Amino acid sequence: MEEKDDLTSLTLRVVIDSYENILGIRGKNSVLNFAKLGKFIDSPPDYTEDEMFPQEYADRIIRSSSVIIGESGTKAIIVRAGRDTMKHIVINNEAAKMLSESQDMTPRDKMKALLNIYAMEINRPPDFEFSDEGAVFHNPGCTLCDGVKTEKPFCNFTSGVFEGMGIFIAGFDNIRCEETLCKAKGDNECRFDIIYGG
Ligand SMILES: [Zn+2]
């Protein structure tokens, strides 16, 4: 299998932080040890987008966590990690900060812009359906769940990222996102249903 080095240090750190926030330090350490990533216990990754790690590290953490605390507990933690990644990006990224402070755009317009930027960043066609209530994102080329086989949708991190965009940038406090189709469970695309909730 091809090694992919496409996880930013920031994302890996925020994932690890989410485990610590919810499970405490000991819980986080046992997940890291189980994932054979004990090296991050004493020297966690930095909050930077410059350094990269293998995507496989996150996969190992998620799989270990599913064994230790089950799938639904893991889902909650991973969604939170996706949200918190956006929180850190807003603090460190001027364009995101400007968008969040803009008075000229409605939250819906901000969300449209953000989703289009997101599709560009991950090199996917911007395949969206927008309505007043929300948006649907079709991602047949999703790489997050590449090579993964699960019963339930796997790409909860991405759902969290979309919720974080809404909460920390666009101004939708009650936004929710569910992944309703996922290639990991045999569907031919990953499909994200975003409900603005306001
Ligand atoms: Zn998926």
PDB file of C-alpha atoms and ligand atoms in Angstrom:
ATOM      1  CA  MET A   1       0.000   0.000   0.000  1.00  0.00           C
ATOM      2  CA  GLU A   2       1.176   3.471  -0.862  1.00  0.00           C
ATOM      3  CA  GLU A   3       2.336   5.665   2.038  1.00  0.00           C
ATOM      4  CA  LYS A   4       0.447   8.948   2.135  1.00  0.00           C
ATOM      5  CA  ASP A   5       1.995  11.845   3.988  1.00  0.00           C
ATOM      6  CA  ASP A   6      -1.016  14.095   4.002  1.00  0.00           C
ATOM      7  CA  LEU A   7      -1.991  14.804   7.571  1.00  0.00           C
ATOM      8  CA  THR A   8      -0.950  18.191   8.919  1.00  0.00           C
ATOM      9  CA  SER A   9       0.724  18.361  12.287  1.00  0.00           C
ATOM     10  CA  LEU A  10      -2.124  20.689  13.364  1.00  0.00           C
ATOM     11  CA  THR A  11      -4.830  18.139  12.568  1.00  0.00           C
ATOM     12  CA  LEU A  12      -2.995  15.301  14.279  1.00  0.00           C
ATOM     13  CA  ARG A  13      -2.467  17.491  17.366  1.00  0.00           C
ATOM     14  CA  VAL A  14      -6.129  18.536  17.504  1.00  0.00           C
ATOM     15  CA  VAL A  15      -7.229  14.896  17.187  1.00  0.00           C
ATOM     16  CA  ILE A  16      -4.961  13.982  20.122  1.00  0.00           C
ATOM     17  CA  ASP A  17      -6.228  17.017  22.111  1.00  0.00           C
ATOM     18  CA  SER A  18      -9.838  15.909  21.536  1.00  0.00           C
ATOM     19  CA  TYR A  19      -9.072  12.550  23.111  1.00  0.00           C
ATOM     20  CA  GLU A  20      -7.482  14.288  26.090  1.00  0.00           C
ATOM     21  CA  ASN A  21     -10.434  16.681  26.482  1.00  0.00           C
ATOM     22  CA  ILE A  22     -12.964  13.870  26.552  1.00  0.00           C
ATOM     23  CA  LEU A  23     -11.079  10.876  28.015  1.00  0.00           C
ATOM     24  CA  GLY A  24      -8.517  12.663  30.207  1.00  0.00           C
ATOM     25  CA  ILE A  25      -4.757  12.261  30.006  1.00  0.00           C
ATOM     26  CA  ARG A  26      -4.715   8.571  30.953  1.00  0.00           C
ATOM     27  CA  GLY A  27      -7.445   7.717  28.441  1.00  0.00           C
ATOM     28  CA  LYS A  28      -5.617   9.591  25.700  1.00  0.00           C
ATOM     29  CA  ASN A  29      -2.334   7.871  26.588  1.00  0.00           C
ATOM     30  CA  SER A  30      -3.887   4.422  26.424  1.00  0.00           C
ATOM     31  CA  VAL A  31      -5.332   5.141  22.959  1.00  0.00           C
ATOM     32  CA  LEU A  32      -1.907   6.377  21.774  1.00  0.00           C
ATOM     33  CA  ASN A  33      -0.131   3.346  23.249  1.00  0.00           C
ATOM     34  CA  PHE A  34      -2.641   0.959  21.700  1.00  0.00           C
ATOM     35  CA  ALA A  35      -2.103   2.697  18.335  1.00  0.00           C
ATOM     36  CA  LYS A  36       1.682   2.266  18.810  1.00  0.00           C
ATOM     37  CA  LEU A  37       2.065   6.041  18.769  1.00  0.00           C
ATOM     38  CA  GLY A  38       3.320   6.371  22.335  1.00  0.00           C
ATOM     39  CA  LYS A  39       6.039   8.712  21.043  1.00  0.00           C
ATOM     40  CA  PHE A  40       3.418  11.501  20.987  1.00  0.00           C
ATOM     41  CA  ILE A  41       2.687  11.199  24.722  1.00  0.00           C
ATOM     42  CA  ASP A  42       5.721  13.252  25.747  1.00  0.00           C
ATOM     43  CA  SER A  43       6.242  15.175  22.514  1.00  0.00           C
ATOM     44  CA  PRO A  44       2.908  15.893  20.814  1.00  0.00           C
ATOM     45  CA  PRO A  45       2.820  17.343  17.258  1.00  0.00           C
ATOM     46  CA  ASP A  46       2.922  21.157  16.935  1.00  0.00           C
ATOM     47  CA  TYR A  47      -0.010  23.389  15.995  1.00  0.00           C
ATOM     48  CA  THR A  48       1.387  24.044  12.521  1.00  0.00           C
ATOM     49  CA  GLU A  49       0.186  23.361   8.993  1.00  0.00           C
ATOM     50  CA  ASP A  50       3.731  23.122   7.602  1.00  0.00           C
ATOM     51  CA  GLU A  51       4.815  19.774   9.036  1.00  0.00           C
ATOM     52  CA  MET A  52       3.116  16.623   7.667  1.00  0.00           C
ATOM     53  CA  PHE A  53       2.534  13.131   9.052  1.00  0.00           C
ATOM     54  CA  PRO A  54       1.188   9.938   7.443  1.00  0.00           C
ATOM     55  CA  GLN A  55      -2.611   9.816   7.232  1.00  0.00           C
ATOM     56  CA  GLU A  56      -2.192   6.293   8.576  1.00  0.00           C
ATOM     57  CA  TYR A  57      -1.438   7.715  12.058  1.00  0.00           C
ATOM     58  CA  ALA A  58      -4.962   9.092  12.328  1.00  0.00           C
ATOM     59  CA  ASP A  59      -6.402   5.814  11.021  1.00  0.00           C
ATOM     60  CA  ARG A  60      -4.511   3.892  13.697  1.00  0.00           C
ATOM     61  CA  ILE A  61      -5.748   6.226  16.440  1.00  0.00           C
ATOM     62  CA  ILE A  62      -9.350   5.901  15.229  1.00  0.00           C
ATOM     63  CA  ARG A  63      -9.153   2.103  14.993  1.00  0.00           C
ATOM     64  CA  SER A  64      -7.564   1.780  18.448  1.00  0.00           C
ATOM     65  CA  SER A  65     -10.159   4.078  19.917  1.00  0.00           C
ATOM     66  CA  SER A  66     -12.981   2.016  18.351  1.00  0.00           C
ATOM     67  CA  VAL A  67     -11.593  -1.053  20.124  1.00  0.00           C
ATOM     68  CA  ILE A  68     -11.154   0.696  23.491  1.00  0.00           C
ATOM     69  CA  ILE A  69     -14.251   2.913  23.762  1.00  0.00           C
ATOM     70  CA  GLY A  70     -16.494   1.717  20.910  1.00  0.00           C
ATOM     71  CA  GLU A  71     -17.646   3.274  17.641  1.00  0.00           C
ATOM     72  CA  SER A  72     -20.132   5.862  18.898  1.00  0.00           C
ATOM     73  CA  GLY A  73     -17.761   7.300  21.503  1.00  0.00           C
ATOM     74  CA  THR A  74     -15.080   7.475  18.846  1.00  0.00           C
ATOM     75  CA  LYS A  75     -17.429   9.238  16.438  1.00  0.00           C
ATOM     76  CA  ALA A  76     -18.166  11.971  19.010  1.00  0.00           C
ATOM     77  CA  ILE A  77     -14.466  12.566  19.601  1.00  0.00           C
ATOM     78  CA  ILE A  78     -13.597  12.658  15.906  1.00  0.00           C
ATOM     79  CA  VAL A  79     -16.425  15.078  15.053  1.00  0.00           C
ATOM     80  CA  ARG A  80     -15.137  17.335  17.815  1.00  0.00           C
ATOM     81  CA  ALA A  81     -11.603  17.080  16.437  1.00  0.00           C
ATOM     82  CA  GLY A  82     -12.893  18.209  13.023  1.00  0.00           C
ATOM     83  CA  ARG A  83     -14.671  21.171  14.601  1.00  0.00           C
ATOM     84  CA  ASP A  84     -11.680  22.173  16.714  1.00  0.00           C
ATOM     85  CA  THR A  85      -9.378  21.976  13.693  1.00  0.00           C
ATOM     86  CA  MET A  86     -11.446  24.798  12.161  1.00  0.00           C
ATOM     87  CA  LYS A  87     -11.246  26.740  15.432  1.00  0.00           C
ATOM     88  CA  HIS A  88      -7.439  26.652  15.266  1.00  0.00           C
ATOM     89  CA  ILE A  89      -7.433  27.526  11.559  1.00  0.00           C
ATOM     90  CA  VAL A  90      -9.540  30.643  12.184  1.00  0.00           C
ATOM     91  CA  ILE A  91      -7.099  31.811  14.876  1.00  0.00           C
ATOM     92  CA  ASN A  92      -4.078  31.350  12.595  1.00  0.00           C
ATOM     93  CA  ASN A  93      -5.444  32.126   9.116  1.00  0.00           C
ATOM     94  CA  GLU A  94      -6.012  35.771   8.075  1.00  0.00           C
ATOM     95  CA  ALA A  95      -8.448  34.998   5.228  1.00  0.00           C
ATOM     96  CA  ALA A  96     -10.620  32.843   7.476  1.00  0.00           C
ATOM     97  CA  LYS A  97     -10.552  35.501  10.192  1.00  0.00           C
ATOM     98  CA  MET A  98     -11.605  38.219   7.712  1.00  0.00           C
ATOM     99  CA  LEU A  99     -14.440  36.074   6.414  1.00  0.00           C
ATOM    100  CA  SER A 100     -15.696  35.407   9.928  1.00  0.00           C
ATOM    101  CA  GLU A 101     -15.694  39.147  10.719  1.00  0.00           C
ATOM    102  CA  SER A 102     -17.236  40.288   7.410  1.00  0.00           C
ATOM    103  CA  GLN A 103     -20.530  42.171   7.784  1.00  0.00           C
ATOM    104  CA  ASP A 104     -21.205  42.218   4.034  1.00  0.00           C
ATOM    105  CA  MET A 105     -21.897  38.526   3.590  1.00  0.00           C
ATOM    106  CA  THR A 106     -24.743  36.483   5.053  1.00  0.00           C
ATOM    107  CA  PRO A 107     -23.905  33.264   6.920  1.00  0.00           C
ATOM    108  CA  ARG A 108     -25.285  31.320   3.910  1.00  0.00           C
ATOM    109  CA  ASP A 109     -22.988  33.146   1.489  1.00  0.00           C
ATOM    110  CA  LYS A 110     -20.049  32.594   3.822  1.00  0.00           C
ATOM    111  CA  MET A 111     -20.827  28.887   3.966  1.00  0.00           C
ATOM    112  CA  LYS A 112     -21.010  28.694   0.143  1.00  0.00           C
ATOM    113  CA  ALA A 113     -17.634  30.400  -0.176  1.00  0.00           C
ATOM    114  CA  LEU A 114     -16.076  28.184   2.492  1.00  0.00           C
ATOM    115  CA  LEU A 115     -17.317  24.960   0.939  1.00  0.00           C
ATOM    116  CA  ASN A 116     -16.003  25.987  -2.472  1.00  0.00           C
ATOM    117  CA  ILE A 117     -12.611  26.843  -0.963  1.00  0.00           C
ATOM    118  CA  TYR A 118     -12.641  23.486   0.827  1.00  0.00           C
ATOM    119  CA  ALA A 119     -13.305  21.553  -2.411  1.00  0.00           C
ATOM    120  CA  MET A 120     -10.466  23.452  -4.082  1.00  0.00           C
ATOM    121  CA  GLU A 121      -8.069  22.752  -1.191  1.00  0.00           C
ATOM    122  CA  ILE A 122      -8.698  19.007  -1.353  1.00  0.00           C
ATOM    123  CA  ASN A 123      -8.591  18.997  -5.182  1.00  0.00           C
ATOM    124  CA  ARG A 124     -12.174  17.836  -5.679  1.00  0.00           C
ATOM    125  CA  PRO A 125     -14.854  19.173  -8.029  1.00  0.00           C
ATOM    126  CA  PRO A 126     -17.194  21.508  -6.115  1.00  0.00           C
ATOM    127  CA  ASP A 127     -20.170  19.149  -6.344  1.00  0.00           C
ATOM    128  CA  PHE A 128     -22.747  20.839  -4.090  1.00  0.00           C
ATOM    129  CA  GLU A 129     -26.493  21.240  -3.813  1.00  0.00           C
ATOM    130  CA  PHE A 130     -27.374  24.409  -1.934  1.00  0.00           C
ATOM    131  CA  SER A 131     -30.756  25.303  -0.442  1.00  0.00           C
ATOM    132  CA  ASP A 132     -31.926  27.783   2.196  1.00  0.00           C
ATOM    133  CA  GLU A 133     -31.792  25.058   4.833  1.00  0.00           C
ATOM    134  CA  GLY A 134     -28.358  23.695   4.069  1.00  0.00           C
ATOM    135  CA  ALA A 135     -26.044  22.057   1.594  1.00  0.00           C
ATOM    136  CA  VAL A 136     -25.150  18.627   0.296  1.00  0.00           C
ATOM    137  CA  PHE A 137     -21.570  17.823  -0.671  1.00  0.00           C
ATOM    138  CA  HIS A 138     -20.885  14.841  -2.957  1.00  0.00           C
ATOM    139  CA  ASN A 139     -17.323  13.532  -2.746  1.00  0.00           C
ATOM    140  CA  PRO A 140     -16.856  10.419  -4.906  1.00  0.00           C
ATOM    141  CA  GLY A 141     -13.074  10.924  -4.720  1.00  0.00           C
ATOM    142  CA  CYS A 142     -12.842  11.021  -0.893  1.00  0.00           C
ATOM    143  CA  THR A 143      -9.367   9.969   0.237  1.00  0.00           C
ATOM    144  CA  LEU A 144     -10.045   9.917   3.994  1.00  0.00           C
ATOM    145  CA  CYS A 145     -11.680   6.484   3.858  1.00  0.00           C
ATOM    146  CA  ASP A 146      -9.401   5.080   1.150  1.00  0.00           C
ATOM    147  CA  GLY A 147      -8.832   1.378   1.813  1.00  0.00           C
ATOM    148  CA  VAL A 148     -11.154   1.387   4.864  1.00  0.00           C
ATOM    149  CA  LYS A 149     -14.096  -1.028   5.239  1.00  0.00           C
ATOM    150  CA  THR A 150     -16.726  -0.222   7.880  1.00  0.00           C
ATOM    151  CA  GLU A 151     -20.403  -0.844   8.624  1.00  0.00           C
ATOM    152  CA  LYS A 152     -21.064   2.808   9.462  1.00  0.00           C
ATOM    153  CA  PRO A 153     -19.969   6.020   7.718  1.00  0.00           C
ATOM    154  CA  PHE A 154     -16.300   6.578   8.488  1.00  0.00           C
ATOM    155  CA  CYS A 155     -15.532  10.194   7.548  1.00  0.00           C
ATOM    156  CA  ASN A 156     -16.751  11.828  10.770  1.00  0.00           C
ATOM    157  CA  PHE A 157     -13.743  14.129  10.827  1.00  0.00           C
ATOM    158  CA  THR A 158     -14.992  15.809   7.635  1.00  0.00           C
ATOM    159  CA  SER A 159     -18.469  16.240   9.157  1.00  0.00           C
ATOM    160  CA  GLY A 160     -16.793  17.971  12.099  1.00  0.00           C
ATOM    161  CA  VAL A 161     -14.831  20.239   9.759  1.00  0.00           C
ATOM    162  CA  PHE A 162     -18.079  21.390   8.087  1.00  0.00           C
ATOM    163  CA  GLU A 163     -19.703  21.979  11.489  1.00  0.00           C
ATOM    164  CA  GLY A 164     -16.613  23.928  12.581  1.00  0.00           C
ATOM    165  CA  MET A 165     -16.808  26.130   9.445  1.00  0.00           C
ATOM    166  CA  GLY A 166     -20.397  26.957  10.314  1.00  0.00           C
ATOM    167  CA  ILE A 167     -19.763  27.592  14.009  1.00  0.00           C
ATOM    168  CA  PHE A 168     -16.421  29.415  13.957  1.00  0.00           C
ATOM    169  CA  ILE A 169     -16.585  31.251  10.608  1.00  0.00           C
ATOM    170  CA  ALA A 170     -20.055  31.493   9.030  1.00  0.00           C
ATOM    171  CA  GLY A 171     -21.996  32.071  12.261  1.00  0.00           C
ATOM    172  CA  PHE A 172     -24.342  29.062  12.410  1.00  0.00           C
ATOM    173  CA  ASP A 173     -24.268  27.985  16.069  1.00  0.00           C
ATOM    174  CA  ASN A 174     -26.573  24.984  15.593  1.00  0.00           C
ATOM    175  CA  ILE A 175     -25.211  23.640  12.328  1.00  0.00           C
ATOM    176  CA  ARG A 176     -25.144  19.840  11.988  1.00  0.00           C
ATOM    177  CA  CYS A 177     -23.545  17.571   9.414  1.00  0.00           C
ATOM    178  CA  GLU A 178     -24.100  13.848   8.865  1.00  0.00           C
ATOM    179  CA  GLU A 179     -22.258  11.667   6.396  1.00  0.00           C
ATOM    180  CA  THR A 180     -25.164   9.794   4.793  1.00  0.00           C
ATOM    181  CA  LEU A 181     -23.238   7.773   2.191  1.00  0.00           C
ATOM    182  CA  CYS A 182     -19.636   6.576   2.600  1.00  0.00           C
ATOM    183  CA  LYS A 183     -17.309   4.665   0.315  1.00  0.00           C
ATOM    184  CA  ALA A 184     -15.995   2.795   3.389  1.00  0.00           C
ATOM    185  CA  LYS A 185     -19.333   0.985   3.607  1.00  0.00           C
ATOM    186  CA  GLY A 186     -19.526   0.276  -0.103  1.00  0.00           C
ATOM    187  CA  ASP A 187     -21.371   3.367  -1.398  1.00  0.00           C
ATOM    188  CA  ASN A 188     -19.990   4.952  -4.566  1.00  0.00           C
ATOM    189  CA  GLU A 189     -19.442   8.330  -2.931  1.00  0.00           C
ATOM    190  CA  CYS A 190     -19.090  10.008   0.428  1.00  0.00           C
ATOM    191  CA  ARG A 191     -22.085  12.321   0.826  1.00  0.00           C
ATOM    192  CA  PHE A 192     -22.335  14.980   3.518  1.00  0.00           C
ATOM    193  CA  ASP A 193     -25.705  16.476   4.461  1.00  0.00           C
ATOM    194  CA  ILE A 194     -25.266  19.837   6.146  1.00  0.00           C
ATOM    195  CA  ILE A 195     -28.215  21.466   7.952  1.00  0.00           C
ATOM    196  CA  TYR A 196     -27.578  25.116   8.900  1.00  0.00           C
ATOM    197  CA  GLY A 197     -30.099  25.123  11.737  1.00  0.00           C
ATOM    198  CA  GLY A 198     -30.534  28.890  11.776  1.00  0.00           C
TER     199      GLY A 198
HETATM  200 ZN    ZN B   1     -16.642   8.444   3.781  1.00  0.00          ZN
END
